[in-house]
Amino acid sequence: RSWAKIRGVYSNVIGYLGGINWAILVAKICQLYPNNSPSALVRRFFMMWAQWDWNRPVLLTRMPAFSLFVATPLEKVFEMQWNPL
């Protein structure tokens, strides 16, 4: 957050990433490299996101096999529950 604010690229109001967006990017790095030191995580953070294909979404969990936008029965939608474990 501090890094982005100093460089003027912190604010989703003006089209840049906001707080939750930065948190998701950091969480993804921490998921991929859970045993790295903080300095290694920072290095990997900038290396990974500098090379990222931004046409691909950043996902913290797998997407379900079904889609809410393609013929999902309404009763099935109400049965869905999020399980963080």
mmCIF file with all atom_site columns, C-alpha atoms in Angstrom:
data_model
loop_
_atom_site.group_PDB
_atom_site.id
_atom_site.type_symbol
_atom_site.label_atom_id
_atom_site.label_alt_id
_atom_site.label_comp_id
_atom_site.label_asym_id
_atom_site.label_entity_id
_atom_site.label_seq_id
_atom_site.pdbx_PDB_ins_code
_atom_site.Cartn_x
_atom_site.Cartn_y
_atom_site.Cartn_z
_atom_site.occupancy
_atom_site.B_iso_or_equiv
_atom_site.pdbx_formal_charge
_atom_site.auth_seq_id
_atom_site.auth_comp_id
_atom_site.auth_asym_id
_atom_site.auth_atom_id
_atom_site.pdbx_PDB_model_num
ATOM 1  C CA . ARG A 1 1  ? 0.000   0.000   0.000   1.00 0.00 ? 1  ARG A CA 1
ATOM 2  C CA . SER A 1 2  ? 2.744   2.447   0.947   1.00 0.00 ? 2  SER A CA 1
ATOM 3  C CA . TRP A 1 3  ? 4.716   1.614   -2.179  1.00 0.00 ? 3  TRP A CA 1
ATOM 4  C CA . ALA A 1 4  ? 1.667   2.275   -4.381  1.00 0.00 ? 4  ALA A CA 1
ATOM 5  C CA . LYS A 1 5  ? 0.690   5.499   -2.597  1.00 0.00 ? 5  LYS A CA 1
ATOM 6  C CA . ILE A 1 6  ? 4.204   6.929   -2.927  1.00 0.00 ? 6  ILE A CA 1
ATOM 7  C CA . ARG A 1 7  ? 4.133   6.247   -6.684  1.00 0.00 ? 7  ARG A CA 1
ATOM 8  C CA . GLY A 1 8  ? 0.614   7.582   -7.134  1.00 0.00 ? 8  GLY A CA 1
ATOM 9  C CA . VAL A 1 9  ? -0.914  4.294   -8.292  1.00 0.00 ? 9  VAL A CA 1
ATOM 10 C CA . TYR A 1 10 ? -3.140  3.575   -5.300  1.00 0.00 ? 10 TYR A CA 1
ATOM 11 C CA . SER A 1 11 ? -6.812  4.333   -5.719  1.00 0.00 ? 11 SER A CA 1
ATOM 12 C CA . ASN A 1 12 ? -9.496  2.378   -7.458  1.00 0.00 ? 12 ASN A CA 1
ATOM 13 C CA . VAL A 1 13 ? -11.456 5.627   -7.786  1.00 0.00 ? 13 VAL A CA 1
ATOM 14 C CA . ILE A 1 14 ? -9.038  6.830   -10.469 1.00 0.00 ? 14 ILE A CA 1
ATOM 15 C CA . GLY A 1 15 ? -8.585  3.430   -12.139 1.00 0.00 ? 15 GLY A CA 1
ATOM 16 C CA . TYR A 1 16 ? -5.684  1.924   -10.224 1.00 0.00 ? 16 TYR A CA 1
ATOM 17 C CA . LEU A 1 17 ? -5.729  -0.948  -7.762  1.00 0.00 ? 17 LEU A CA 1
ATOM 18 C CA . GLY A 1 18 ? -7.376  -0.333  -4.407  1.00 0.00 ? 18 GLY A CA 1
ATOM 19 C CA . GLY A 1 19 ? -6.706  -1.897  -1.023  1.00 0.00 ? 19 GLY A CA 1
ATOM 20 C CA . ILE A 1 20 ? -8.566  -5.173  -1.545  1.00 0.00 ? 20 ILE A CA 1
ATOM 21 C CA . ASN A 1 21 ? -6.944  -5.636  -4.950  1.00 0.00 ? 21 ASN A CA 1
ATOM 22 C CA . TRP A 1 22 ? -3.451  -5.260  -3.502  1.00 0.00 ? 22 TRP A CA 1
ATOM 23 C CA . ALA A 1 23 ? -4.403  -7.657  -0.682  1.00 0.00 ? 23 ALA A CA 1
ATOM 24 C CA . ILE A 1 24 ? -5.510  -10.309 -3.198  1.00 0.00 ? 24 ILE A CA 1
ATOM 25 C CA . LEU A 1 25 ? -2.247  -10.005 -5.133  1.00 0.00 ? 25 LEU A CA 1
ATOM 26 C CA . VAL A 1 26 ? -0.231  -10.359 -1.925  1.00 0.00 ? 26 VAL A CA 1
ATOM 27 C CA . ALA A 1 27 ? -2.367  -13.309 -0.788  1.00 0.00 ? 27 ALA A CA 1
ATOM 28 C CA . LYS A 1 28 ? -1.736  -15.114 -4.080  1.00 0.00 ? 28 LYS A CA 1
ATOM 29 C CA . ILE A 1 29 ? 2.032   -14.772 -3.671  1.00 0.00 ? 29 ILE A CA 1
ATOM 30 C CA . CYS A 1 30 ? 1.798   -16.010 -0.080  1.00 0.00 ? 30 CYS A CA 1
ATOM 31 C CA . GLN A 1 31 ? -0.244  -19.017 -1.255  1.00 0.00 ? 31 GLN A CA 1
ATOM 32 C CA . LEU A 1 32 ? 2.282   -19.924 -3.923  1.00 0.00 ? 32 LEU A CA 1
ATOM 33 C CA . TYR A 1 33 ? 5.374   -19.454 -1.737  1.00 0.00 ? 33 TYR A CA 1
ATOM 34 C CA . PRO A 1 34 ? 4.309   -20.106 1.885   1.00 0.00 ? 34 PRO A CA 1
ATOM 35 C CA . ASN A 1 35 ? 7.823   -20.864 3.196   1.00 0.00 ? 35 ASN A CA 1
ATOM 36 C CA . ASN A 1 36 ? 9.682   -17.929 1.668   1.00 0.00 ? 36 ASN A CA 1
ATOM 37 C CA . SER A 1 37 ? 11.162  -15.118 3.706   1.00 0.00 ? 37 SER A CA 1
ATOM 38 C CA . PRO A 1 38 ? 9.474   -11.699 3.578   1.00 0.00 ? 38 PRO A CA 1
ATOM 39 C CA . SER A 1 39 ? 12.215  -10.295 1.348   1.00 0.00 ? 39 SER A CA 1
ATOM 40 C CA . ALA A 1 40 ? 11.854  -13.205 -1.084  1.00 0.00 ? 40 ALA A CA 1
ATOM 41 C CA . LEU A 1 41 ? 8.078   -12.699 -1.138  1.00 0.00 ? 41 LEU A CA 1
ATOM 42 C CA . VAL A 1 42 ? 8.513   -9.026  -2.058  1.00 0.00 ? 42 VAL A CA 1
ATOM 43 C CA . ARG A 1 43 ? 10.910  -9.962  -4.860  1.00 0.00 ? 43 ARG A CA 1
ATOM 44 C CA . ARG A 1 44 ? 8.551   -12.644 -6.178  1.00 0.00 ? 44 ARG A CA 1
ATOM 45 C CA . PHE A 1 45 ? 5.595   -10.261 -5.900  1.00 0.00 ? 45 PHE A CA 1
ATOM 46 C CA . PHE A 1 46 ? 7.107   -7.763  -8.318  1.00 0.00 ? 46 PHE A CA 1
ATOM 47 C CA . MET A 1 47 ? 8.553   -10.422 -10.623 1.00 0.00 ? 47 MET A CA 1
ATOM 48 C CA . MET A 1 48 ? 5.279   -12.315 -10.923 1.00 0.00 ? 48 MET A CA 1
ATOM 49 C CA . TRP A 1 49 ? 2.940   -9.386  -11.428 1.00 0.00 ? 49 TRP A CA 1
ATOM 50 C CA . ALA A 1 50 ? 5.302   -7.667  -13.867 1.00 0.00 ? 50 ALA A CA 1
ATOM 51 C CA . GLN A 1 51 ? 5.020   -10.741 -16.124 1.00 0.00 ? 51 GLN A CA 1
ATOM 52 C CA . TRP A 1 52 ? 1.359   -11.589 -15.474 1.00 0.00 ? 52 TRP A CA 1
ATOM 53 C CA . ASP A 1 53 ? -1.014  -11.910 -18.416 1.00 0.00 ? 53 ASP A CA 1
ATOM 54 C CA . TRP A 1 54 ? -3.727  -9.533  -17.178 1.00 0.00 ? 54 TRP A CA 1
ATOM 55 C CA . ASN A 1 55 ? -6.293  -11.162 -19.465 1.00 0.00 ? 55 ASN A CA 1
ATOM 56 C CA . ARG A 1 56 ? -6.243  -14.057 -16.956 1.00 0.00 ? 56 ARG A CA 1
ATOM 57 C CA . PRO A 1 57 ? -7.988  -13.560 -13.606 1.00 0.00 ? 57 PRO A CA 1
ATOM 58 C CA . VAL A 1 58 ? -6.073  -13.847 -10.334 1.00 0.00 ? 58 VAL A CA 1
ATOM 59 C CA . LEU A 1 59 ? -7.818  -16.605 -8.386  1.00 0.00 ? 59 LEU A CA 1
ATOM 60 C CA . LEU A 1 60 ? -7.235  -17.537 -4.759  1.00 0.00 ? 60 LEU A CA 1
ATOM 61 C CA . THR A 1 61 ? -9.391  -20.678 -5.075  1.00 0.00 ? 61 THR A CA 1
ATOM 62 C CA . ARG A 1 62 ? -10.581 -22.818 -7.946  1.00 0.00 ? 62 ARG A CA 1
ATOM 63 C CA . MET A 1 63 ? -13.690 -21.758 -9.764  1.00 0.00 ? 63 MET A CA 1
ATOM 64 C CA . PRO A 1 64 ? -16.628 -24.149 -9.401  1.00 0.00 ? 64 PRO A CA 1
ATOM 65 C CA . ALA A 1 65 ? -17.322 -26.441 -12.348 1.00 0.00 ? 65 ALA A CA 1
ATOM 66 C CA . PHE A 1 66 ? -20.654 -24.718 -12.956 1.00 0.00 ? 66 PHE A CA 1
ATOM 67 C CA . SER A 1 67 ? -21.364 -21.147 -13.901 1.00 0.00 ? 67 SER A CA 1
ATOM 68 C CA . LEU A 1 68 ? -24.028 -18.857 -12.518 1.00 0.00 ? 68 LEU A CA 1
ATOM 69 C CA . PHE A 1 69 ? -24.355 -17.405 -15.992 1.00 0.00 ? 69 PHE A CA 1
ATOM 70 C CA . VAL A 1 70 ? -25.017 -20.603 -17.905 1.00 0.00 ? 70 VAL A CA 1
ATOM 71 C CA . ALA A 1 71 ? -28.198 -22.517 -17.097 1.00 0.00 ? 71 ALA A CA 1
ATOM 72 C CA . THR A 1 72 ? -27.627 -23.121 -13.372 1.00 0.00 ? 72 THR A CA 1
ATOM 73 C CA . PRO A 1 73 ? -30.967 -24.058 -11.814 1.00 0.00 ? 73 PRO A CA 1
ATOM 74 C CA . LEU A 1 74 ? -32.051 -21.483 -9.252  1.00 0.00 ? 74 LEU A CA 1
ATOM 75 C CA . GLU A 1 75 ? -32.413 -24.073 -6.484  1.00 0.00 ? 75 GLU A CA 1
ATOM 76 C CA . LYS A 1 76 ? -28.778 -25.116 -7.075  1.00 0.00 ? 76 LYS A CA 1
ATOM 77 C CA . VAL A 1 77 ? -27.620 -21.508 -6.643  1.00 0.00 ? 77 VAL A CA 1
ATOM 78 C CA . PHE A 1 78 ? -29.200 -21.351 -3.188  1.00 0.00 ? 78 PHE A CA 1
ATOM 79 C CA . GLU A 1 79 ? -27.549 -24.640 -2.161  1.00 0.00 ? 79 GLU A CA 1
ATOM 80 C CA . MET A 1 80 ? -24.038 -23.287 -2.851  1.00 0.00 ? 80 MET A CA 1
ATOM 81 C CA . GLN A 1 81 ? -21.932 -22.453 0.164   1.00 0.00 ? 81 GLN A CA 1
ATOM 82 C CA . TRP A 1 82 ? -18.454 -21.035 0.408   1.00 0.00 ? 82 TRP A CA 1
ATOM 83 C CA . ASN A 1 83 ? -16.007 -23.191 2.344   1.00 0.00 ? 83 ASN A CA 1
ATOM 84 C CA . PRO A 1 84 ? -12.625 -21.504 2.945   1.00 0.00 ? 84 PRO A CA 1
ATOM 85 C CA . LEU A 1 85 ? -11.023 -24.782 3.996   1.00 0.00 ? 85 LEU A CA 1
#
